[in-house]
Tab-separated table of C-alpha atoms in Angstrom:
chain	number	residue	atom	x	y	z
A	258	MET	CA	0.000	0.000	0.000
A	259	ALA	CA	2.742	2.480	0.977
A	260	GLU	CA	4.677	1.652	-2.199
A	261	ASP	CA	1.564	2.315	-4.308
A	262	LEU	CA	1.032	5.695	-2.651
A	263	ALA	CA	4.691	6.605	-3.072
A	264	SER	CA	4.592	5.707	-6.763
A	265	ILE	CA	1.723	8.128	-7.496
A	266	PHE	CA	2.894	11.054	-5.304
A	267	GLY	CA	3.179	14.189	-7.410
A	268	THR	CA	1.802	12.550	-10.570
A	269	GLU	CA	-1.484	13.118	-12.377
A	270	LYS	CA	-2.918	10.100	-10.507
A	271	ASP	CA	-2.342	11.825	-7.153
A	272	LYS	CA	-5.753	13.256	-6.204
A	273	VAL	CA	-4.430	15.003	-3.072
A	274	ASN	CA	-1.182	16.732	-4.081
A	275	CYS	CA	-0.817	19.153	-7.001
A	276	SER	CA	1.364	17.580	-9.685
A	277	PHE	CA	2.062	20.962	-11.326
A	278	TYR	CA	3.375	22.456	-8.108
A	279	PHE	CA	5.500	19.360	-7.523
A	280	ARG	CA	7.022	19.491	-11.042
A	281	ILE	CA	7.381	23.223	-11.705
A	282	GLY	CA	7.141	24.852	-8.292
A	283	ALA	CA	4.115	26.910	-9.372
A	284	CYS	CA	0.440	26.326	-10.108
A	285	ARG	CA	-1.841	28.471	-12.258
A	286	HIS	CA	-4.608	28.092	-9.651
A	287	GLY	CA	-2.423	29.363	-6.803
A	288	ASP	CA	-4.157	29.245	-3.428
A	289	ARG	CA	-7.442	28.311	-5.144
A	290	CYS	CA	-6.043	24.949	-6.277
A	291	SER	CA	-8.133	21.979	-5.156
A	292	ARG	CA	-4.954	19.995	-4.430
A	293	LEU	CA	-2.230	20.558	-1.852
A	294	HIS	CA	0.935	22.496	-2.589
A	295	ASN	CA	3.462	20.779	-0.336
A	296	ARG	CA	6.070	23.471	0.141
A	297	PRO	CA	9.483	21.944	0.803
A	298	THR	CA	11.172	22.487	4.159
A	299	PHE	CA	14.570	21.972	2.500
A	300	SER	CA	15.685	22.144	-1.117
A	301	GLN	CA	18.676	23.152	-3.220
A	302	THR	CA	16.425	25.376	-5.356
A	303	VAL	CA	15.174	28.880	-4.591
A	304	ALA	CA	12.374	30.502	-6.585
A	305	LEU	CA	12.489	34.284	-6.919
A	306	LEU	CA	8.904	35.024	-7.858
A	307	ASN	CA	8.080	37.487	-10.647
A	308	ILE	CA	11.460	39.238	-10.415
A	309	PHE	CA	12.403	39.433	-14.109
A	310	PRO	CA	10.506	42.213	-15.925
A	311	ASN	CA	9.349	40.238	-18.959
A	312	ALA	CA	6.800	41.093	-21.646
A	313	ARG	CA	3.900	41.145	-19.182
A	314	ASP	CA	5.104	44.248	-17.360
A	315	SER	CA	7.871	45.705	-19.502
A	316	SER	CA	7.527	47.878	-22.578
A	317	ARG	CA	10.916	46.524	-23.717
A	318	GLY	CA	9.505	42.977	-23.619
A	319	ALA	CA	6.251	44.044	-25.257
A	320	ASP	CA	8.196	45.608	-28.133
A	321	ALA	CA	10.061	42.332	-28.601
A	322	LEU	CA	6.760	40.451	-28.754
A	323	ARG	CA	5.492	42.826	-31.441
A	324	GLY	CA	8.613	42.136	-33.480
A	325	ALA	CA	9.958	45.663	-33.167
A	326	GLY	CA	13.417	44.560	-34.234
A	327	ARG	CA	15.053	45.170	-30.864
A	328	ASP	CA	16.287	41.591	-30.407
A	329	ALA	CA	19.949	42.504	-29.777
A	330	GLU	CA	19.015	45.228	-27.278
A	331	THR	CA	16.510	42.943	-25.541
A	332	GLN	CA	19.095	40.129	-25.302
A	333	GLU	CA	21.701	42.542	-23.922
A	334	HIS	CA	19.240	43.796	-21.287
A	335	TYR	CA	18.413	40.210	-20.331
A	336	ASP	CA	22.085	39.142	-20.176
A	337	GLU	CA	22.827	42.077	-17.839
A	338	PHE	CA	19.955	41.035	-15.555
A	339	PHE	CA	21.039	37.379	-15.594
A	340	GLU	CA	24.690	38.166	-14.861
A	341	GLU	CA	23.768	40.557	-12.015
A	342	VAL	CA	21.497	38.041	-10.284
A	343	PHE	CA	23.860	35.101	-10.863
A	344	ALA	CA	26.863	36.996	-9.443
A	345	GLU	CA	24.844	38.183	-6.432
A	346	MET	CA	23.698	34.633	-5.630
A	347	GLU	CA	27.210	33.185	-5.836
A	348	GLN	CA	28.915	36.008	-3.929
A	349	ARG	CA	26.401	36.199	-1.098
A	350	TYR	CA	25.072	32.673	-0.647
A	351	GLY	CA	27.145	29.936	-2.298
A	352	GLU	CA	27.944	28.003	-5.441
A	353	VAL	CA	25.153	28.040	-8.029
A	354	GLU	CA	24.721	24.842	-10.050
A	355	GLU	CA	21.958	26.150	-12.323
A	356	MET	CA	19.965	29.328	-12.821
A	357	HIS	CA	16.936	29.656	-15.079
A	358	VAL	CA	14.547	32.489	-15.931
A	359	CYS	CA	10.977	31.834	-17.083
A	360	ASP	CA	9.804	33.642	-20.196
A	361	ASN	CA	6.166	32.646	-19.639
A	362	LEU	CA	3.324	35.171	-19.503
A	363	GLY	CA	1.051	33.279	-17.066
A	364	GLU	CA	0.972	35.018	-13.691
A	365	HIS	CA	2.227	31.948	-11.817
A	366	LEU	CA	5.451	31.728	-13.899
A	367	ALA	CA	5.977	35.215	-15.381
A	368	GLY	CA	9.456	36.434	-14.551
A	369	ASN	CA	10.257	33.650	-12.073
A	370	VAL	CA	13.945	32.962	-11.540
A	371	TYR	CA	15.001	29.539	-10.259
A	372	VAL	CA	18.427	29.263	-8.632
A	373	LYS	CA	19.709	25.789	-7.796
A	374	PHE	CA	22.536	25.927	-5.273
A	375	ARG	CA	25.082	23.206	-4.688
A	376	ARG	CA	24.111	22.971	-1.004
A	377	GLU	CA	20.696	23.098	0.657
A	378	GLU	CA	22.119	25.261	3.461
A	379	ASP	CA	22.954	27.961	0.911
A	380	SER	CA	19.418	28.024	-0.469
A	381	GLU	CA	17.951	28.288	3.050
A	382	LYS	CA	20.262	31.214	3.810
A	383	ALA	CA	19.306	32.869	0.503
A	384	VAL	CA	15.553	32.622	1.179
A	385	ALA	CA	15.907	34.050	4.685
A	386	ASP	CA	17.971	37.001	3.453
A	387	LEU	CA	16.248	37.723	0.128
A	388	ASN	CA	12.786	38.125	1.645
A	389	ASN	CA	14.147	41.203	3.442
A	390	ARG	CA	15.491	42.820	0.256
A	391	TRP	CA	14.229	44.824	-2.728
A	392	PHE	CA	15.032	44.620	-6.441
A	393	ASN	CA	14.086	47.312	-9.007
A	394	GLY	CA	11.877	49.085	-6.480
A	395	ARG	CA	9.880	45.953	-5.568
A	396	PRO	CA	10.189	43.607	-2.588
A	397	ILE	CA	11.742	40.245	-3.423
A	398	ARG	CA	9.565	37.198	-2.788
A	399	ALA	CA	11.745	34.131	-2.402
A	400	GLU	CA	10.799	30.599	-1.414
A	401	LEU	CA	12.243	27.122	-1.484
A	402	SER	CA	11.123	25.279	-4.592
A	403	PRO	CA	10.452	21.561	-5.078
A	404	VAL	CA	12.076	21.724	-8.548
A	405	THR	CA	15.406	19.940	-8.742
A	406	ASP	CA	15.176	18.478	-12.271
A	407	PHE	CA	14.490	21.240	-14.760
A	408	ARG	CA	14.092	18.765	-17.624
A	409	GLU	CA	10.811	17.668	-16.011
A	410	ALA	CA	9.655	21.258	-15.469
A	411	CYS	CA	10.330	22.560	-18.993
A	412	CYS	CA	8.044	22.563	-21.991
A	413	ARG	CA	9.601	20.217	-24.532
A	414	GLN	CA	7.604	21.738	-27.405
A	415	TYR	CA	8.956	25.203	-26.564
A	416	GLU	CA	12.512	23.900	-26.817
A	417	THR	CA	11.790	22.784	-30.392
A	418	GLY	CA	9.811	25.949	-31.236
A	419	GLN	CA	6.459	24.144	-31.430
A	420	CYS	CA	4.533	25.093	-28.252
A	421	ALA	CA	0.981	25.916	-29.301
A	422	ARG	CA	0.151	27.546	-25.942
A	423	GLY	CA	2.848	30.189	-26.302
A	424	GLY	CA	3.615	32.279	-23.230
A	425	LEU	CA	0.538	30.949	-21.433
A	426	CYS	CA	1.920	27.407	-21.290
A	427	ASN	CA	1.846	25.835	-17.812
A	428	PHE	CA	5.364	24.422	-18.165
A	429	MET	CA	8.535	26.510	-17.986
A	430	HIS	CA	9.700	28.350	-21.083
A	431	LEU	CA	13.307	29.042	-20.136
A	432	LYS	CA	14.829	32.188	-21.594
A	433	PRO	CA	18.341	31.464	-22.940
A	434	ILE	CA	21.326	33.672	-22.260
A	435	SER	CA	23.668	34.635	-25.085
A	436	SER	CA	26.497	32.283	-26.010
A	437	GLU	CA	28.963	35.054	-25.091
A	438	LEU	CA	27.631	35.262	-21.528
A	439	ARG	CA	27.564	31.457	-21.254
A	440	ARG	CA	31.260	31.324	-22.199
A	441	GLU	CA	32.088	34.130	-19.761
A	442	LEU	CA	30.300	32.419	-16.838
A	443	ASP	CA	31.894	29.062	-17.668
A	444	GLY	CA	35.322	30.742	-17.833
A	445	ARG	CA	34.837	32.345	-14.415
A	446	ARG	CA	33.962	28.978	-12.910
A	447	ARG	CA	37.080	27.337	-14.307
A	448	ARG	CA	39.309	30.136	-12.975
A	449	GLN	CA	37.805	30.224	-9.475
A	450	PRO	CA	38.633	27.528	-6.938
A	451	ARG	CA	35.586	25.947	-5.346
A	452	ALA	CA	34.339	28.039	-2.461
A	453	ARG	CA	34.678	26.493	0.931
A	454	SER	CA	31.666	25.919	3.093
A	455	ARG	CA	30.333	29.187	4.492
A	456	ALA	CA	29.329	29.430	8.132
């Protein structure tokens, strides 16, 4: 019996727990969801909710959606945001294994940034500190996220350019950084010795 229950936890067959929250750390129904959102008490991943100003609340993003030909400028703006947040996370809290930014338009995913730290202690420290800080004139809302495998959380059709739901998809549409920034971040990692455990 226990094995059967464990095998359906967080899946579509689970009639008690929300499978979307379990897989992507967000649910379009929010607090109105008929299923439970089991918030983790420990996790390597921190979700910074609605922190990236995407097309929903940014004229720069809206112009990009209308095809205004500002792709290079939009990518540069995004790369600057990504690099600033990534550097802040590593310098203040600990080694970052992965960082992803959602490009979705649905309120539950719009502008979410997911930071997966190497150690759970670093993510706990980040959540405690970040909820007392502001970014771009708005308070930061940070929480531990159940997402540890981003392959399960991402929209596979979006990755191949075939998602019919567009920005309103309920799975993550991850916004890519430029290849130049990817090389720069990888180069920094190779040059820096691994940080020792922080107290």
